[in-house]
Short mmCIF file of C-alpha atoms in Angstrom, two decimals:
data_model
loop_
_atom_site.label_atom_id
_atom_site.label_comp_id
_atom_site.label_asym_id
_atom_site.label_seq_id
_atom_site.Cartn_x
_atom_site.Cartn_y
_atom_site.Cartn_z
CA MET A 141 0.00 0.00 0.00
CA PHE A 142 1.23 3.44 -0.84
CA GLY A 143 -0.06 6.15 1.49
CA TYR A 144 -3.17 7.23 -0.42
CA ILE A 145 -5.65 6.26 2.32
CA ARG A 146 -5.39 9.16 4.71
CA PRO A 147 -7.75 11.47 6.62
CA PHE A 148 -8.69 14.97 5.54
CA GLN A 149 -7.62 16.83 8.66
CA PRO A 150 -9.63 20.08 8.18
CA GLU A 151 -12.85 18.06 8.44
CA LEU A 152 -11.77 16.05 11.51
CA ARG A 153 -12.91 17.13 14.94
CA MET A 154 -10.13 17.44 17.50
CA LYS A 155 -11.07 14.28 19.41
CA GLU A 156 -11.23 12.32 16.15
CA TYR A 157 -7.83 13.63 15.07
CA GLU A 158 -6.33 12.69 18.44
CA ALA A 159 -7.87 9.22 18.18
CA TYR A 160 -6.41 8.76 14.70
CA LYS A 161 -2.96 9.87 15.88
CA SER A 162 -3.14 7.49 18.82
CA VAL A 163 -3.66 4.50 16.50
CA TYR A 164 -0.77 5.70 14.34
CA CYS A 165 1.46 6.01 17.42
CA GLY A 166 0.33 2.63 18.74
CA LEU A 167 1.26 0.96 15.45
CA CYS A 168 4.59 2.78 15.41
CA LYS A 169 5.37 1.50 18.91
CA GLU A 170 4.32 -2.03 17.96
CA LEU A 171 6.56 -2.05 14.89
CA GLY A 172 9.53 -0.97 16.99
CA ARG A 173 8.81 -3.52 19.71
CA ARG A 174 8.46 -6.47 17.36
CA TYR A 175 10.68 -5.64 14.39
CA GLY A 176 13.23 -3.09 15.55
CA ILE A 177 13.58 0.67 15.66
CA PHE A 178 14.04 1.10 11.90
CA ALA A 179 10.71 -0.63 11.21
CA ARG A 180 8.97 2.32 12.85
CA PHE A 181 9.99 4.57 9.98
CA THR A 182 8.08 2.38 7.49
CA LEU A 183 4.62 3.04 8.95
CA SER A 184 2.09 4.31 6.41
CA TYR A 185 -1.35 5.91 6.59
CA ASP A 186 -2.79 2.91 4.78
CA PHE A 187 -2.08 0.48 7.58
CA THR A 188 -3.28 2.98 10.16
CA PHE A 189 -6.58 2.93 8.28
CA LEU A 190 -6.64 -0.88 8.31
CA ALA A 191 -6.01 -0.89 12.06
CA ILE A 192 -8.88 1.56 12.67
CA LEU A 193 -11.20 -0.40 10.37
CA SER A 194 -10.35 -3.59 12.24
CA MET A 195 -11.01 -1.93 15.61
CA ALA A 196 -14.28 -0.49 14.27
CA VAL A 197 -15.77 -3.94 13.62
CA GLN A 198 -14.72 -5.36 17.01
CA THR A 199 -16.88 -5.51 20.12
CA ASN A 200 -14.04 -5.05 22.61
CA MET A 201 -12.48 -1.61 23.01
CA PRO A 202 -8.77 -0.78 22.69
CA ASP A 203 -6.41 0.47 25.39
CA PHE A 204 -5.06 4.02 25.40
CA THR A 205 -1.73 4.67 27.09
CA LYS A 206 0.90 7.40 27.23
CA ILE A 207 4.24 6.63 25.59
CA HIS A 208 7.45 8.47 24.73
CA CYS A 209 7.70 9.42 21.07
CA LEU A 210 10.78 8.43 19.08
CA ILE A 211 10.81 11.81 17.29
CA ASN A 212 10.32 13.84 20.47
CA PRO A 213 11.42 11.69 23.45
CA PHE A 214 10.77 14.46 25.96
CA LYS A 215 7.07 14.58 25.15
CA LYS A 216 4.58 11.82 25.80
CA CYS A 217 1.86 11.00 23.29
CA SER A 218 -1.26 8.87 23.38
CA ALA A 219 -1.01 5.39 21.88
CA CYS A 220 -3.94 3.12 21.07
CA ARG A 221 -3.54 -0.64 21.04
CA LEU A 222 -5.92 -3.59 20.77
CA ASP A 223 -4.70 -7.15 21.28
CA GLY A 224 -5.13 -9.21 18.14
CA VAL A 225 -5.36 -6.11 15.94
CA THR A 226 -2.30 -3.90 16.39
CA ASP A 227 0.15 -6.81 16.33
CA ARG A 228 -1.57 -8.36 13.30
CA ILE A 229 -1.59 -5.12 11.29
CA ALA A 230 2.07 -4.52 12.14
CA ALA A 231 2.94 -7.97 10.78
CA GLN A 232 0.92 -7.31 7.62
CA GLU A 233 2.79 -4.06 7.06
CA MET A 234 6.20 -5.75 7.25
CA ILE A 235 5.07 -8.51 4.88
CA THR A 236 3.70 -5.99 2.40
CA LEU A 237 6.83 -3.86 2.59
CA TYR A 238 9.06 -6.84 1.86
CA TYR A 239 7.10 -7.76 -1.26
CA LYS A 240 7.04 -4.12 -2.33
CA CYS A 241 10.85 -4.08 -2.12
CA GLN A 242 11.01 -7.26 -4.20
CA ASP A 243 8.76 -5.64 -6.79
CA GLN A 244 10.93 -2.55 -6.92
CA LEU A 245 14.02 -4.68 -7.54
CA SER A 246 12.34 -6.08 -10.65
CA ASP A 247 11.36 -2.61 -11.92
CA GLU A 248 14.58 -0.63 -11.77
CA ASN A 249 18.21 -1.18 -12.84
CA TRP A 250 20.89 -2.35 -10.40
CA VAL A 251 22.32 1.10 -9.63
CA LYS A 252 18.95 2.71 -8.90
CA ASN A 253 18.06 -0.27 -6.73
CA LEU A 254 21.20 -0.04 -4.61
CA PRO A 255 19.42 1.57 -1.58
CA VAL A 256 16.76 -1.15 -1.68
CA ARG A 257 19.40 -3.89 -1.93
CA ILE A 258 21.17 -2.45 1.11
CA VAL A 259 18.07 -2.51 3.34
CA LEU A 260 16.58 -5.72 1.92
CA PRO A 261 18.33 -8.05 4.42
CA PHE A 262 16.72 -6.12 7.28
CA PHE A 263 13.28 -6.31 5.67
CA ARG A 264 13.77 -9.99 4.88
CA HIS A 265 14.47 -10.66 8.57
CA CYS A 266 11.31 -8.75 9.55
CA TRP A 267 9.32 -10.61 6.90
CA ARG A 268 10.41 -14.00 8.21
CA ASN A 269 9.21 -13.07 11.68
CA ALA A 270 5.98 -11.47 10.46
CA ARG A 271 4.90 -14.32 8.20
CA GLN A 272 4.94 -16.72 11.15
CA LYS A 273 2.11 -14.66 12.63
CA GLU A 274 0.32 -13.78 9.38
CA THR A 275 0.77 -16.81 7.12
CA ALA A 276 -2.44 -16.16 5.22
CA HIS A 277 -1.51 -12.57 4.43
CA ASP A 278 1.92 -13.69 3.25
CA ASN A 279 0.27 -16.19 0.88
CA TRP A 280 -2.10 -13.53 -0.45
CA MET A 281 0.78 -11.15 -1.09
CA ALA A 282 2.81 -13.82 -2.88
CA GLU A 283 -0.18 -14.67 -5.08
CA MET A 284 -0.79 -10.99 -5.74
CA MET A 285 2.80 -10.46 -6.89
CA GLN A 286 2.61 -13.41 -9.28
CA ALA A 287 -0.71 -12.24 -10.70
CA GLN A 288 0.63 -8.69 -11.04
CA GLN A 289 3.68 -9.84 -12.96
CA LEU A 290 1.43 -11.83 -15.30
CA ALA A 291 -0.85 -8.82 -15.89
CA GLU A 292 2.14 -6.61 -16.66
CA SER A 293 3.66 -9.19 -19.03
CA GLN A 294 0.33 -9.19 -20.90
CA GLN A 295 0.29 -5.36 -21.04
CA ALA A 296 -3.08 -5.35 -19.31
CA GLY A 297 -5.37 -2.35 -19.12
CA PRO A 298 -6.55 -0.67 -15.88
CA ASP A 299 -9.24 -3.20 -14.89
CA PRO A 300 -7.23 -6.46 -15.13
CA ALA A 301 -4.06 -4.73 -13.89
CA ALA A 302 -5.82 -3.55 -10.73
CA GLU A 303 -7.38 -6.97 -10.06
CA PRO A 304 -4.47 -8.53 -8.08
CA THR A 305 -4.23 -5.62 -5.61
CA ALA A 306 -8.01 -5.45 -5.33
CA ARG A 307 -8.23 -9.18 -4.65
CA CYS A 308 -5.49 -9.07 -2.01
CA LEU A 309 -7.12 -6.21 -0.09
CA SER A 310 -10.48 -7.91 -0.42
CA LEU A 311 -9.12 -10.96 1.41
CA THR A 312 -7.31 -8.76 3.95
CA CYS A 313 -10.42 -6.77 4.84
CA GLU A 314 -12.68 -9.83 4.84
CA ALA A 315 -10.48 -11.36 7.54
CA LEU A 316 -11.02 -8.39 9.87
CA SER A 317 -14.34 -9.77 11.14
CA ASN A 318 -15.83 -13.15 12.00
CA ASP A 319 -19.40 -12.05 11.32
CA PRO A 320 -20.61 -13.57 8.00
CA VAL A 321 -22.53 -10.46 6.93
CA GLN A 322 -19.70 -8.12 7.83
CA LYS A 323 -17.23 -10.35 6.01
CA ARG A 324 -19.18 -10.06 2.74
CA VAL A 325 -19.34 -6.29 2.97
CA LEU A 326 -15.70 -6.01 4.02
CA SER A 327 -14.70 -8.18 1.09
CA ARG A 328 -16.42 -5.85 -1.37
CA PHE A 329 -15.13 -2.76 0.42
CA GLY A 330 -11.56 -4.10 0.43
CA TYR A 331 -11.76 -4.99 -3.26
CA LEU A 332 -12.73 -1.45 -4.20
CA LEU A 333 -10.17 0.03 -1.83
CA GLY A 334 -7.43 -2.07 -3.43
CA ARG A 335 -8.55 -0.94 -6.87
CA TYR A 336 -8.46 2.69 -5.72
CA VAL A 337 -4.94 2.32 -4.31
CA TYR A 338 -3.56 0.64 -7.42
CA LEU A 339 -5.11 3.12 -9.86
CA SER A 340 -4.05 6.10 -7.73
CA ASP A 341 -0.49 4.85 -7.73
CA ALA A 342 -0.62 4.32 -11.50
CA LEU A 343 -1.87 7.89 -11.99
CA ASP A 344 0.81 9.24 -9.66
CA ASP A 345 3.58 7.44 -11.58
CA LEU A 346 2.41 8.19 -15.13
CA GLU A 347 5.23 10.52 -16.16
CA LYS A 348 7.93 8.49 -14.44
CA ASP A 349 6.71 5.24 -15.97
CA GLU A 350 6.62 6.70 -19.46
CA LYS A 351 10.11 8.15 -19.08
CA LEU A 352 11.57 4.88 -17.79
CA HIS A 353 9.53 2.73 -20.22
CA ARG A 354 7.87 0.90 -17.34
CA PHE A 355 4.46 -0.72 -17.37
CA ASN A 356 1.51 1.49 -16.53
CA PRO A 357 -2.06 0.38 -17.30
CA PHE A 358 -3.13 3.88 -18.35
CA LEU A 359 -0.36 4.05 -20.95
CA GLN A 360 -1.74 1.12 -22.92
CA HIS A 361 -4.21 3.34 -24.82
CA TYR A 362 -2.84 6.85 -24.21
CA ASN A 363 0.48 8.60 -23.78
CA VAL A 364 1.06 11.22 -21.09
CA SER A 365 0.57 14.16 -23.49
CA GLU A 366 -2.80 12.82 -24.58
CA LEU A 367 -3.93 12.32 -20.98
CA LYS A 368 -2.80 15.83 -20.09
CA SER A 369 -4.80 17.27 -22.98
CA LEU A 370 -7.84 15.44 -21.60
CA SER A 371 -7.10 16.70 -18.05
CA TYR A 372 -6.59 13.03 -17.14
CA SER A 373 -10.36 12.57 -17.39
CA PRO A 374 -10.29 8.81 -18.31
CA VAL A 375 -8.23 8.13 -15.18
CA VAL A 376 -10.16 10.50 -12.92
CA GLU A 377 -13.51 9.08 -14.03
CA SER A 378 -12.35 5.55 -13.26
CA LEU A 379 -11.12 6.59 -9.80
CA ASN A 380 -14.24 8.62 -8.98
CA GLY A 381 -16.41 5.68 -10.03
CA THR A 382 -14.40 3.39 -7.75
CA ILE A 383 -14.79 5.81 -4.83
CA ALA A 384 -18.55 6.03 -5.42
CA GLU A 385 -18.92 2.24 -5.32
CA LEU A 386 -16.67 2.07 -2.26
CA GLU A 387 -18.92 4.54 -0.44
CA LYS A 388 -21.94 2.34 -1.18
CA ALA A 389 -20.20 -0.63 0.43
CA PHE A 390 -19.06 1.44 3.41
CA VAL A 391 -22.59 2.43 4.46
CA LEU A 392 -23.45 -1.27 4.86
CA LEU A 393 -20.78 -1.81 7.52
CA LYS A 394 -21.78 -1.95 11.18
CA LEU A 395 -19.17 0.12 12.99
CA ASN A 396 -18.57 1.22 16.57
CA ASP A 397 -17.25 4.55 17.90
CA TRP A 398 -14.52 4.68 15.23
CA GLN A 399 -17.10 5.36 12.51
CA PRO A 400 -16.61 9.18 12.33
CA VAL A 401 -12.87 8.78 11.70
CA LEU A 402 -13.50 6.23 8.97
CA GLU A 403 -16.21 8.39 7.41
CA ASN A 404 -13.73 11.24 7.15
CA ILE A 405 -11.24 9.07 5.29
CA VAL A 406 -13.78 7.43 2.98
CA TYR A 407 -15.87 10.52 2.12
CA TRP A 408 -13.16 13.18 2.25
CA GLY A 409 -9.69 11.69 2.42
CA LEU A 410 -9.77 9.52 -0.70
CA LYS A 411 -10.99 12.36 -2.90
CA GLN A 412 -8.45 14.69 -1.35
CA SER A 413 -5.62 12.26 -2.14
CA LEU A 414 -6.75 12.20 -5.77
CA GLN A 415 -6.81 16.00 -5.88
CA THR A 416 -3.32 16.11 -4.35
CA ILE A 417 -2.00 13.92 -7.18
CA LEU A 418 -3.65 16.13 -9.81
CA ARG A 419 -2.37 19.35 -8.22
CA LYS A 420 1.14 17.93 -8.18
CA LYS A 421 0.87 17.22 -11.89
CA GLU A 422 -0.33 20.76 -12.58
CA LYS A 423 2.58 22.17 -10.60
CA ASN A 424 5.09 20.06 -12.51
CA ALA A 425 3.56 20.76 -15.91
#
């Protein structure tokens, strides 16, 4: 996952913002405790969202404690942790990061990949520990990588290219609850969320992919100049349609007190992330 699933802070109430930060800090602490201090620097907004979503479908409530922050050790911050959630999401993050590094090694040349090659032994060690706890997620990620490589070798368009990521997040979200009804909704929600993440990343990397002659599903029928002349409308329409369907799935979920935070991300944050990508392209034009 790539950091596109984040809250829109101006629309968050203070208590909701503090609750979001506490989950982020709790995950950061968990990563350091289980996988070492450097693992804490890998934390993304996406896995914070998954942790909150998982807590939102649970009946038991998490614990809030005060901890010292790595960035500012003289100031304590609130950290939120729930047994069976925080540790599981931390393991999933390390597994995902390892496979993302492997994917990057296959995309770039040896010199550009040197930083990744240097840190890969550390991530491999974390992955070996994490997969013992999250075997299913490790299997889903491995299957996703194989399916993604096949889609790219076939020069697939946006829909089939996004399918592996969508399928992986569908399985990941489905596993967040034991309730049969919730599982069905979470599966659909996760599928659309995975599609959104993949297509957002493809839009973000358009110019770089064209320059480096790398696969990008949106470059199968257009070049970057053509998409710019269309204000990226084919891509934006696909992403907005995905968000609209995702919102329909979200309203079917039965959530606890974390619902306002999740609503902010789903109804505001996803659209804001898309606008951030488009503004960056305008600035660099």
